[in-house]
PDB file of C-alpha atoms and ligand atoms in Angstrom:
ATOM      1  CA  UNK U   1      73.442 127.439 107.594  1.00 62.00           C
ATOM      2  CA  UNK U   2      76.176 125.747 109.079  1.00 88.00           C
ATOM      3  CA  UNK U   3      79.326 123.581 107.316  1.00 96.00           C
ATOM      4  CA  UNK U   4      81.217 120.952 107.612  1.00 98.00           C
ATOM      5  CA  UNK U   5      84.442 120.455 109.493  1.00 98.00           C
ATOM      6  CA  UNK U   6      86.335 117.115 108.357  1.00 98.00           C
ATOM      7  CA  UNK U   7      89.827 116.667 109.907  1.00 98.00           C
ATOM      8  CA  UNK U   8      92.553 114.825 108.775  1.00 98.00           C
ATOM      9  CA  UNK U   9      95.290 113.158 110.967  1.00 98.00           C
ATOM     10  CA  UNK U  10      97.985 110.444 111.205  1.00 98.00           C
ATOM     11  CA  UNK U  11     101.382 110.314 111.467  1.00 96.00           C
ATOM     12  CA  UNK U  12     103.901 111.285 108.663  1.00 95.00           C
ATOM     13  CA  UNK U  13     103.911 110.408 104.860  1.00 95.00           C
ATOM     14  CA  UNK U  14     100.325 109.075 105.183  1.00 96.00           C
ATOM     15  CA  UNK U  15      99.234 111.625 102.309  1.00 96.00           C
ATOM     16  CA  UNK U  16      96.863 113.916 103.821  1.00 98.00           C
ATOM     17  CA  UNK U  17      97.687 116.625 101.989  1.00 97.00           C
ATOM     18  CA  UNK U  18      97.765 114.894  98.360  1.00 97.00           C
ATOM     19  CA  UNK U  19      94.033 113.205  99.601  1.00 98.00           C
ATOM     20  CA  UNK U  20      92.862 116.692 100.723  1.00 98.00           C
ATOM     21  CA  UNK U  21      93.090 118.072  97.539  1.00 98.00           C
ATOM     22  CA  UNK U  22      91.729 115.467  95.388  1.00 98.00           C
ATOM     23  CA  UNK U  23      88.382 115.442  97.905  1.00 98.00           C
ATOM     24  CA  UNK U  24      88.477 118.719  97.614  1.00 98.00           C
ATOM     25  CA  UNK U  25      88.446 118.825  93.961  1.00 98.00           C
ATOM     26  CA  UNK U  26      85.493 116.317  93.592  1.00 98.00           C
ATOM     27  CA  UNK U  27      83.606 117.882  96.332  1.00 98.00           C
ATOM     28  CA  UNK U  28      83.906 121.470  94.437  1.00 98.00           C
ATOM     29  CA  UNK U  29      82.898 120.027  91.109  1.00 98.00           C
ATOM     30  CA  UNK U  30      79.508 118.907  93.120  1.00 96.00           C
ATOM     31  CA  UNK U  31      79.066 122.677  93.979  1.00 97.00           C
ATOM     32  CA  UNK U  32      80.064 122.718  97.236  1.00 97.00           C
ATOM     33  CA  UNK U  33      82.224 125.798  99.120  1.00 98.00           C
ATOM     34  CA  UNK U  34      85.366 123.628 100.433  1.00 98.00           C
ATOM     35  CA  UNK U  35      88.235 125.731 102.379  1.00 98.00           C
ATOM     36  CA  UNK U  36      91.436 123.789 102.317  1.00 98.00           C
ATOM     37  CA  UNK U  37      93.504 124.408 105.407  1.00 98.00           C
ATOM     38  CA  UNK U  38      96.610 123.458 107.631  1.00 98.00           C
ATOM     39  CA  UNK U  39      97.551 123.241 110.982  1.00 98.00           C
ATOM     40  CA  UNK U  40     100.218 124.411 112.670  1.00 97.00           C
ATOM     41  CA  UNK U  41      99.418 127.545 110.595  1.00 97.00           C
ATOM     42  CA  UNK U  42      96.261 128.399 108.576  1.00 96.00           C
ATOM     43  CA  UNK U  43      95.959 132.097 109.614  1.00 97.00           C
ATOM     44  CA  UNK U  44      98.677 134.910 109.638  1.00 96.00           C
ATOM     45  CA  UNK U  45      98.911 134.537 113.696  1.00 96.00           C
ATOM     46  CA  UNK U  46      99.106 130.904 113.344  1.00 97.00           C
ATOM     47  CA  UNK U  47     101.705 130.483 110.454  1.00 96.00           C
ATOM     48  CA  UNK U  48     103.879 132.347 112.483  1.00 96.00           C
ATOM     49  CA  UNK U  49     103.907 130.458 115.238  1.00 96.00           C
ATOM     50  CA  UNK U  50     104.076 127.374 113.051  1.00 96.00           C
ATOM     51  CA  UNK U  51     107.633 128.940 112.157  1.00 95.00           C
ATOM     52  CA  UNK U  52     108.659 128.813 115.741  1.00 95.00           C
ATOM     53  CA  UNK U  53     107.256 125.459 116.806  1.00 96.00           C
ATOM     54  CA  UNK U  54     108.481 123.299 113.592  1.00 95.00           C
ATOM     55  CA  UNK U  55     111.950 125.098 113.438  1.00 93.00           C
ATOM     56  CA  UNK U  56     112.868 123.640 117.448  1.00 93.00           C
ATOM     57  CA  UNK U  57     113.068 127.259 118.382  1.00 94.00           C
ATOM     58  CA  UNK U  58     110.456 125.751 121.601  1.00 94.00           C
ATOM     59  CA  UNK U  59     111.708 122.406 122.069  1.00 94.00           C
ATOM     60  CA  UNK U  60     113.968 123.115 124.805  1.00 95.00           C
ATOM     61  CA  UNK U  61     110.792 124.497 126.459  1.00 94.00           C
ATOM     62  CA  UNK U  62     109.346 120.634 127.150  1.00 93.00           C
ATOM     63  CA  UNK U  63     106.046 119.564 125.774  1.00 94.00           C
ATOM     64  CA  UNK U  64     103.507 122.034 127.878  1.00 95.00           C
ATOM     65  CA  UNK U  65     104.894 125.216 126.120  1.00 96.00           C
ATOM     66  CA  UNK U  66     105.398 123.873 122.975  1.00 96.00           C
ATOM     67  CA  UNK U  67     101.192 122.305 123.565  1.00 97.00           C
ATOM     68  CA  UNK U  68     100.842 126.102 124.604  1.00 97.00           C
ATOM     69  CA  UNK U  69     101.700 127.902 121.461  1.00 97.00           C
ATOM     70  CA  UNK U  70      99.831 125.123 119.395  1.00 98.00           C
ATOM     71  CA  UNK U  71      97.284 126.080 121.454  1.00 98.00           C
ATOM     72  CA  UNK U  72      97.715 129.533 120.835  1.00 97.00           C
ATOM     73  CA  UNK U  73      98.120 128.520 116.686  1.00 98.00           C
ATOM     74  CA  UNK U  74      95.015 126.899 116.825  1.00 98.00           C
ATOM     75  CA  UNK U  75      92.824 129.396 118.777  1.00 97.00           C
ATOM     76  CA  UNK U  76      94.025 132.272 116.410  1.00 97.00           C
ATOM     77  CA  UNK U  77      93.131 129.693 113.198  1.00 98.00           C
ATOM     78  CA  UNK U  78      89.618 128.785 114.593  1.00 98.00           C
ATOM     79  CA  UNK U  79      88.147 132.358 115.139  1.00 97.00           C
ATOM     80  CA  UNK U  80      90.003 134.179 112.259  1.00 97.00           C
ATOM     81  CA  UNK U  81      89.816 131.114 109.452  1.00 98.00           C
ATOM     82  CA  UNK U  82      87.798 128.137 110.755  1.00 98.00           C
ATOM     83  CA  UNK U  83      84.810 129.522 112.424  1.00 98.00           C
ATOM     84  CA  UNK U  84      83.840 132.222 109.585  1.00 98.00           C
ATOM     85  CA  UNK U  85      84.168 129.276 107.091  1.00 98.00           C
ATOM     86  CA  UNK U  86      81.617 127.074 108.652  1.00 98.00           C
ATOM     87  CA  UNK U  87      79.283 130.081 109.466  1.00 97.00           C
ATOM     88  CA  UNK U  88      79.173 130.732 105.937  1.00 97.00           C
ATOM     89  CA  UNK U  89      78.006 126.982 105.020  1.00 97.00           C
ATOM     90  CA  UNK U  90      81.496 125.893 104.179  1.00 98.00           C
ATOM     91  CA  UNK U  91      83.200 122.605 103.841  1.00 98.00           C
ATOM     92  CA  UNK U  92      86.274 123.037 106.023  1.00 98.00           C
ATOM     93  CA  UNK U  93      89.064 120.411 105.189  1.00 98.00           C
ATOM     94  CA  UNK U  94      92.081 120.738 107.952  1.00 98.00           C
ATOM     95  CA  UNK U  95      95.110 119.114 107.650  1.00 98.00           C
ATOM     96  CA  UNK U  96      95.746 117.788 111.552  1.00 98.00           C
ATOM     97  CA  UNK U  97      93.767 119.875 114.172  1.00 98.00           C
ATOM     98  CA  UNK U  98      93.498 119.033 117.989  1.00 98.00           C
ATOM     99  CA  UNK U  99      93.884 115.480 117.631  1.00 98.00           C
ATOM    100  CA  UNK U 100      97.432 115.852 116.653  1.00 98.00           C
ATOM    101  CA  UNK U 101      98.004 117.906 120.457  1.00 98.00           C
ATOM    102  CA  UNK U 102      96.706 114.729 121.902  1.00 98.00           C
ATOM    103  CA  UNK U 103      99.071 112.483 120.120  1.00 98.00           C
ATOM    104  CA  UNK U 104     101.981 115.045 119.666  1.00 97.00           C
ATOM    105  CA  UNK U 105     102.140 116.531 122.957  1.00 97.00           C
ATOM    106  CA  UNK U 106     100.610 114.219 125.547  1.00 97.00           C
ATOM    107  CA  UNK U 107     100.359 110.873 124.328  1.00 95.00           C
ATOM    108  CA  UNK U 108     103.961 110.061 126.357  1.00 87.00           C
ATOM    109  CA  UNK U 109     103.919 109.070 130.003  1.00 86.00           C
ATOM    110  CA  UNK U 110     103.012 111.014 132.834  1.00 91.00           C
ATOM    111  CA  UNK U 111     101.870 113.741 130.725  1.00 93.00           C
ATOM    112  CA  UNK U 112      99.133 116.478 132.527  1.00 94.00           C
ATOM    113  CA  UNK U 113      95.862 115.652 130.258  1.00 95.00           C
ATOM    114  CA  UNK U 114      94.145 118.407 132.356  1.00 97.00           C
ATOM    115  CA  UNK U 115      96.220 120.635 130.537  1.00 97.00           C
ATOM    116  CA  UNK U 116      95.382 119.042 126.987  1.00 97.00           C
ATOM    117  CA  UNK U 117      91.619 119.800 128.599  1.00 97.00           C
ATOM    118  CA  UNK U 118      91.940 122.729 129.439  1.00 97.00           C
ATOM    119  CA  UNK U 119      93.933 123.939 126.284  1.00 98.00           C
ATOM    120  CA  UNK U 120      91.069 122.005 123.931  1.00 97.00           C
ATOM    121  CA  UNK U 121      88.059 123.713 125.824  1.00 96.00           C
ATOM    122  CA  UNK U 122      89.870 126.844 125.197  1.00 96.00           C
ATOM    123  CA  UNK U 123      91.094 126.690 121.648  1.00 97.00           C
ATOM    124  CA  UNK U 124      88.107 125.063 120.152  1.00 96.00           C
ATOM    125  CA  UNK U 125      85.535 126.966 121.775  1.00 91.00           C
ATOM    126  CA  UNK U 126      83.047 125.128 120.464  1.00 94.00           C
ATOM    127  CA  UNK U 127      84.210 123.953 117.098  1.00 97.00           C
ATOM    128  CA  UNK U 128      84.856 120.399 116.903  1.00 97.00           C
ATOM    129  CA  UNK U 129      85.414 118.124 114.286  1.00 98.00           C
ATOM    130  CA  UNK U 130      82.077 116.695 112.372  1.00 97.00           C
ATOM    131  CA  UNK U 131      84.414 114.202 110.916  1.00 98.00           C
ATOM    132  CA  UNK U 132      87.967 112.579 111.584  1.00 98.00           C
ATOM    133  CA  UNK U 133      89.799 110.766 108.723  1.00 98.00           C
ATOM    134  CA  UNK U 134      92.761 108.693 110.091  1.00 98.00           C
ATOM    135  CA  UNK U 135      95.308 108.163 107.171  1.00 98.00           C
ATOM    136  CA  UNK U 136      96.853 105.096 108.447  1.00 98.00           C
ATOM    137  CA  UNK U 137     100.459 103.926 107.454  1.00 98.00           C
ATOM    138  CA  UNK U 138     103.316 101.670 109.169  1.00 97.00           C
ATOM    139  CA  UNK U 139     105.630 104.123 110.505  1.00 97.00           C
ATOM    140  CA  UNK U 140     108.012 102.469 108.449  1.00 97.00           C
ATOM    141  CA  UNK U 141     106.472 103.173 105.693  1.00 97.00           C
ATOM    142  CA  UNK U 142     105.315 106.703 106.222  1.00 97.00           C
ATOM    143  CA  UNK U 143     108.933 107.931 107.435  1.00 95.00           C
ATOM    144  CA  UNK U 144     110.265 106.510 104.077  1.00 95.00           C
ATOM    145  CA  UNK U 145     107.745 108.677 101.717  1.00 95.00           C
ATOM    146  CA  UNK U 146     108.265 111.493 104.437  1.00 94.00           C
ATOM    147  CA  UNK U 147     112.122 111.209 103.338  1.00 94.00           C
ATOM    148  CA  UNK U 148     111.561 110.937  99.583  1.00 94.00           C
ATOM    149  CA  UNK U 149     109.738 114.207  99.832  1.00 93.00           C
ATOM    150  CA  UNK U 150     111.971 115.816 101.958  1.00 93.00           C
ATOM    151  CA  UNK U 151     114.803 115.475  99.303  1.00 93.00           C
ATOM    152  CA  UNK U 152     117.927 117.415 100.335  1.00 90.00           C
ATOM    153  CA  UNK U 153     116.002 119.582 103.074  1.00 92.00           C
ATOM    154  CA  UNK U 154     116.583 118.575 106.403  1.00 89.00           C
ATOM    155  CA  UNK U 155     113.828 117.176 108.861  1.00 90.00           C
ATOM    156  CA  UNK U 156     111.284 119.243 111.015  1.00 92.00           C
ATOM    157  CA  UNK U 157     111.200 119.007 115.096  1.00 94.00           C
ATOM    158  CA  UNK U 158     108.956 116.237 114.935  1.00 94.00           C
ATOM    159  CA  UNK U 159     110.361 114.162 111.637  1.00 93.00           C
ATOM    160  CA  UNK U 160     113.100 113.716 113.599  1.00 92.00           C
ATOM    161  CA  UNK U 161     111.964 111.880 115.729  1.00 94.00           C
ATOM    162  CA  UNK U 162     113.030 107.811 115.988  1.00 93.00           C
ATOM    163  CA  UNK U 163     110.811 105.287 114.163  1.00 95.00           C
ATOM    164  CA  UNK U 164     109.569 103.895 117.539  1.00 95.00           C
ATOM    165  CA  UNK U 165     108.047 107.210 118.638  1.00 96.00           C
ATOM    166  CA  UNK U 166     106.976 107.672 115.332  1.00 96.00           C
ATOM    167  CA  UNK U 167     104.919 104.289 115.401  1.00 97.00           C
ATOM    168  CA  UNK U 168     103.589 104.937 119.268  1.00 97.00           C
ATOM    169  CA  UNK U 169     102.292 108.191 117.619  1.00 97.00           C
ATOM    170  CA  UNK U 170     100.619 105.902 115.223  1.00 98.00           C
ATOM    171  CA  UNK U 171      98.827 103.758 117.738  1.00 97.00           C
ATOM    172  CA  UNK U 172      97.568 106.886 120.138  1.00 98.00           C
ATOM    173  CA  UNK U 173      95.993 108.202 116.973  1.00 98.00           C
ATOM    174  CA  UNK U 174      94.212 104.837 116.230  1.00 98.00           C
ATOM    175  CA  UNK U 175      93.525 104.577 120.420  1.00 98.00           C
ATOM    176  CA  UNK U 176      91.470 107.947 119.386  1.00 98.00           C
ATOM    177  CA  UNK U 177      89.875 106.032 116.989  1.00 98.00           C
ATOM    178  CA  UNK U 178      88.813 103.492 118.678  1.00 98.00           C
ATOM    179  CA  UNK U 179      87.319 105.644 121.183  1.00 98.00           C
ATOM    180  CA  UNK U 180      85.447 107.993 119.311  1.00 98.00           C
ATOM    181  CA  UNK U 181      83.633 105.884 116.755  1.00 98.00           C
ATOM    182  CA  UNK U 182      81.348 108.252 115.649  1.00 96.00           C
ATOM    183  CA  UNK U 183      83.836 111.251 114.706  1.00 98.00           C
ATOM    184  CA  UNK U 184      86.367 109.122 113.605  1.00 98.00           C
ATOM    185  CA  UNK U 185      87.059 106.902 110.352  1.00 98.00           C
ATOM    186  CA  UNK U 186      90.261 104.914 110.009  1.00 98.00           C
ATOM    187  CA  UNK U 187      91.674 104.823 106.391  1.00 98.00           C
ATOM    188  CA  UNK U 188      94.245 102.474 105.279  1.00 98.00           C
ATOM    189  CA  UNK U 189      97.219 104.587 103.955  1.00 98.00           C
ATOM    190  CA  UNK U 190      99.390 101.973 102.633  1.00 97.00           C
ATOM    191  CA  UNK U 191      97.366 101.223  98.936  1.00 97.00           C
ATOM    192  CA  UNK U 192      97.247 103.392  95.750  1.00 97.00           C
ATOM    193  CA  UNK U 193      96.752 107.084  96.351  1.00 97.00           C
ATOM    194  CA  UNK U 194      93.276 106.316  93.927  1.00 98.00           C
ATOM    195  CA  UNK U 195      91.921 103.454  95.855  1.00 98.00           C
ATOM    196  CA  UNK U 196      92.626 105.832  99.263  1.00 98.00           C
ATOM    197  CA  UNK U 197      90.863 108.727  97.632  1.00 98.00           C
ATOM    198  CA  UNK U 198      87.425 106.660  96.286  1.00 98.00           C
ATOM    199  CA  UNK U 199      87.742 105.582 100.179  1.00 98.00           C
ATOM    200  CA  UNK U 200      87.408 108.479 101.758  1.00 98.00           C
ATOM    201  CA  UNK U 201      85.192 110.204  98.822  1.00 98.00           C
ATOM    202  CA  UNK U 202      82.695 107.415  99.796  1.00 98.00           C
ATOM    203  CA  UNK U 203      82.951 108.210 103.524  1.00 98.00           C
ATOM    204  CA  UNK U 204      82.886 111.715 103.434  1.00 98.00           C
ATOM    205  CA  UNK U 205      79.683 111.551 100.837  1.00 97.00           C
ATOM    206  CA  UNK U 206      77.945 109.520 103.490  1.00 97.00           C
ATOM    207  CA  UNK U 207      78.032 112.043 105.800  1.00 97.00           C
ATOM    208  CA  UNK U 208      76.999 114.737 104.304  1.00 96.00           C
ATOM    209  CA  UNK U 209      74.123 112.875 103.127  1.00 94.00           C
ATOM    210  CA  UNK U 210      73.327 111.681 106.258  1.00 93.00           C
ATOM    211  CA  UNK U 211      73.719 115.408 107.746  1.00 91.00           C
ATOM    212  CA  UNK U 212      71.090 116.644 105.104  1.00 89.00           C
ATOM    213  CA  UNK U 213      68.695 114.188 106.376  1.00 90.00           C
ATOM    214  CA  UNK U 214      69.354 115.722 110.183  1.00 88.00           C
ATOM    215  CA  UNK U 215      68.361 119.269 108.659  1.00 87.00           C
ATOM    216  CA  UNK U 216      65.175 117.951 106.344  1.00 91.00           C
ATOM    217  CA  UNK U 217      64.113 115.991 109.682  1.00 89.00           C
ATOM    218  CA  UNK U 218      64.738 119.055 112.329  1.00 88.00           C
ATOM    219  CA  UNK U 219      62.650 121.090 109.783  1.00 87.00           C
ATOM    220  CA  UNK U 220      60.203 119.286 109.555  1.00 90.00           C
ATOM    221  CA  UNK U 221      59.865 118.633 113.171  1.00 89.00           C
ATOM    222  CA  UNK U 222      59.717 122.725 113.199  1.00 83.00           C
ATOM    223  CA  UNK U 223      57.111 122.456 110.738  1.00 84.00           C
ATOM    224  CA  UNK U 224      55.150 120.663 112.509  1.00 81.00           C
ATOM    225  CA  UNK U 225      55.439 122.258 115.931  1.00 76.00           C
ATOM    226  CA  UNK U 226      54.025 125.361 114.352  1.00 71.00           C
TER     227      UNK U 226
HETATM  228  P1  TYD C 301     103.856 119.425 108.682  1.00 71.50           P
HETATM  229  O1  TYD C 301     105.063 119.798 107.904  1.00 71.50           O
HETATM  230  O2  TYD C 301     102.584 120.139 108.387  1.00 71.50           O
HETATM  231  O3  TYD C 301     103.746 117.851 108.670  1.00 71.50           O
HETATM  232  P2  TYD C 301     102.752 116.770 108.120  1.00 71.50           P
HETATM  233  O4  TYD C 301     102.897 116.781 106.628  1.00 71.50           O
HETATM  234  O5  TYD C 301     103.231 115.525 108.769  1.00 71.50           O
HETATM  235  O6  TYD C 301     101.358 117.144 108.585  1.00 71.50           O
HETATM  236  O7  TYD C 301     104.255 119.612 110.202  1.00 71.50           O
HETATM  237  C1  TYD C 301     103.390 119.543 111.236  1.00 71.50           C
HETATM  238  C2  TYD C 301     104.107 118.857 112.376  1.00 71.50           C
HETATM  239  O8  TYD C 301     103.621 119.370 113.610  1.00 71.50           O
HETATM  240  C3  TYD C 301     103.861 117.363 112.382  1.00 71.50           C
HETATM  241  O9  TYD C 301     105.066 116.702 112.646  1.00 71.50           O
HETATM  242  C4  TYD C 301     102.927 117.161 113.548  1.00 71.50           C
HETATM  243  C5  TYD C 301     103.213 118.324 114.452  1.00 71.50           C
HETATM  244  N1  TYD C 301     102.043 118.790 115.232  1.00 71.50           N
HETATM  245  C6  TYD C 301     102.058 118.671 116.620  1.00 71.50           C
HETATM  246  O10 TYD C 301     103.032 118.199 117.186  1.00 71.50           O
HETATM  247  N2  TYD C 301     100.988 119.123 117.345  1.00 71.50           N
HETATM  248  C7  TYD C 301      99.894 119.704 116.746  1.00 71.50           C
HETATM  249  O11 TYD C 301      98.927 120.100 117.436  1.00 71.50           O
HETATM  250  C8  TYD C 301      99.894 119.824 115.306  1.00 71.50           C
HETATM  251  C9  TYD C 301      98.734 120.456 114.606  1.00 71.50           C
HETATM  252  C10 TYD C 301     100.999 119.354 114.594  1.00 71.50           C
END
């Protein structure tokens, strides 16, 4: 039995989070298993490190060592959280996963991307994404809800950011797109949090159905070999 990975990406104030829980909630009224989870953080080892990377503590080490203890986040998430939860037929949903390193950490000029290779090879180990959902918002638009919520609290490492990098951040994540088709599904973030949600209910349903038909098919093939 294996599960279901789905990751969800995009730049800030697209509403992962609030459309991770309502697909969670309709997928767990079908029956389904569905572990709701976070990145940086998800595990003890992780959410610690998520402490050091989103209050600047590593910012003044430059972009590989800060890519480095995501890295080392993520590895510690996938074998202790992620992993387990797919061998046990799960549906995994992840709020941003190695897609986020790409955009985050290397998607500036210059950058070493056999580094991000290296790092993805080892972090992953295997587990990739069956699924990519791409909340899509103007960075305009997405820095304003990221404010509202915010309130009084001040911004993270990487809210602070200008609304220029925030909207090149925007494009490398719909670049990804682009380029991997068949993992990745580009949502438009900018309509009523119910239309968004029927969206990617629909999308996500697809695939699992289509995913079933993969395992009656291999079976069968089995069956038939015997
Ligand atoms: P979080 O408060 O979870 O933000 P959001 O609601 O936007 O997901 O903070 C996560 C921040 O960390 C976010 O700004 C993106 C950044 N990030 C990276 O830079 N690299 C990564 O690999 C991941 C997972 C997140």
């Amino acid at each position: 039995m294996t599960g279901y990975l789905v990751t969800f990406e995009g730049g800030e104030g697209g509403g992962k989070s609030t459309q991770i829980a309502r697909l969670a909630a309709y997928l767990r009224n079908l029956g389904h298993d569905v572990l709701i989870t976070r990145e940086p953080g998800g595990s003890p080892g992780a959410e610690a490190v998520r402490h050091i990377i989103l209050s600047g503590l590593a910012e003044e080490l430059g972009p590989d060592w800060e890519a480095v203890l995501f890295a080392a986040a993520r590895a510690d998430h996938v074998g202790q959280l992620i992993r387990p939860a797919l061998d046990r037929g799960d549906i995994v949903l992840c709020d941003r996963f190695h897609d986020s390193t790409r955009v985050y950490q290397f998607a500036g000029q210059g950058r070493d991307l056999s580094l991000l290779e290296r790092l993805e090879r080892a972090t992953l180990a295997g587990t990739y994404p069956d699924l990519t959902i791409v909340i899509d918002v103007p960075a305009e638009i997405g820095g304003e809800r990221a404010r509202k919520r915010r309130g009084n609290a001040g911004a993270d490492r990487f809210e602070k950011d200008d609304q220029s990098i925030q909207e090149a951040r925007r494009q490398a994540f719909l670049k990804i797109a682009e380029n991997e088709p068949e993992r990745c599904v580009v949502v438009d973030g900018n309509r009523p949090v119910e239309t968004v949600a029927a969206d990617i209910r629909a999308i996500v349903e697809d695939r699992l159905e289509a995913k079933r038909f993969e395992a009656i098919d291999r079976s069968l093939k089995l069956g038939q070999k015997r």
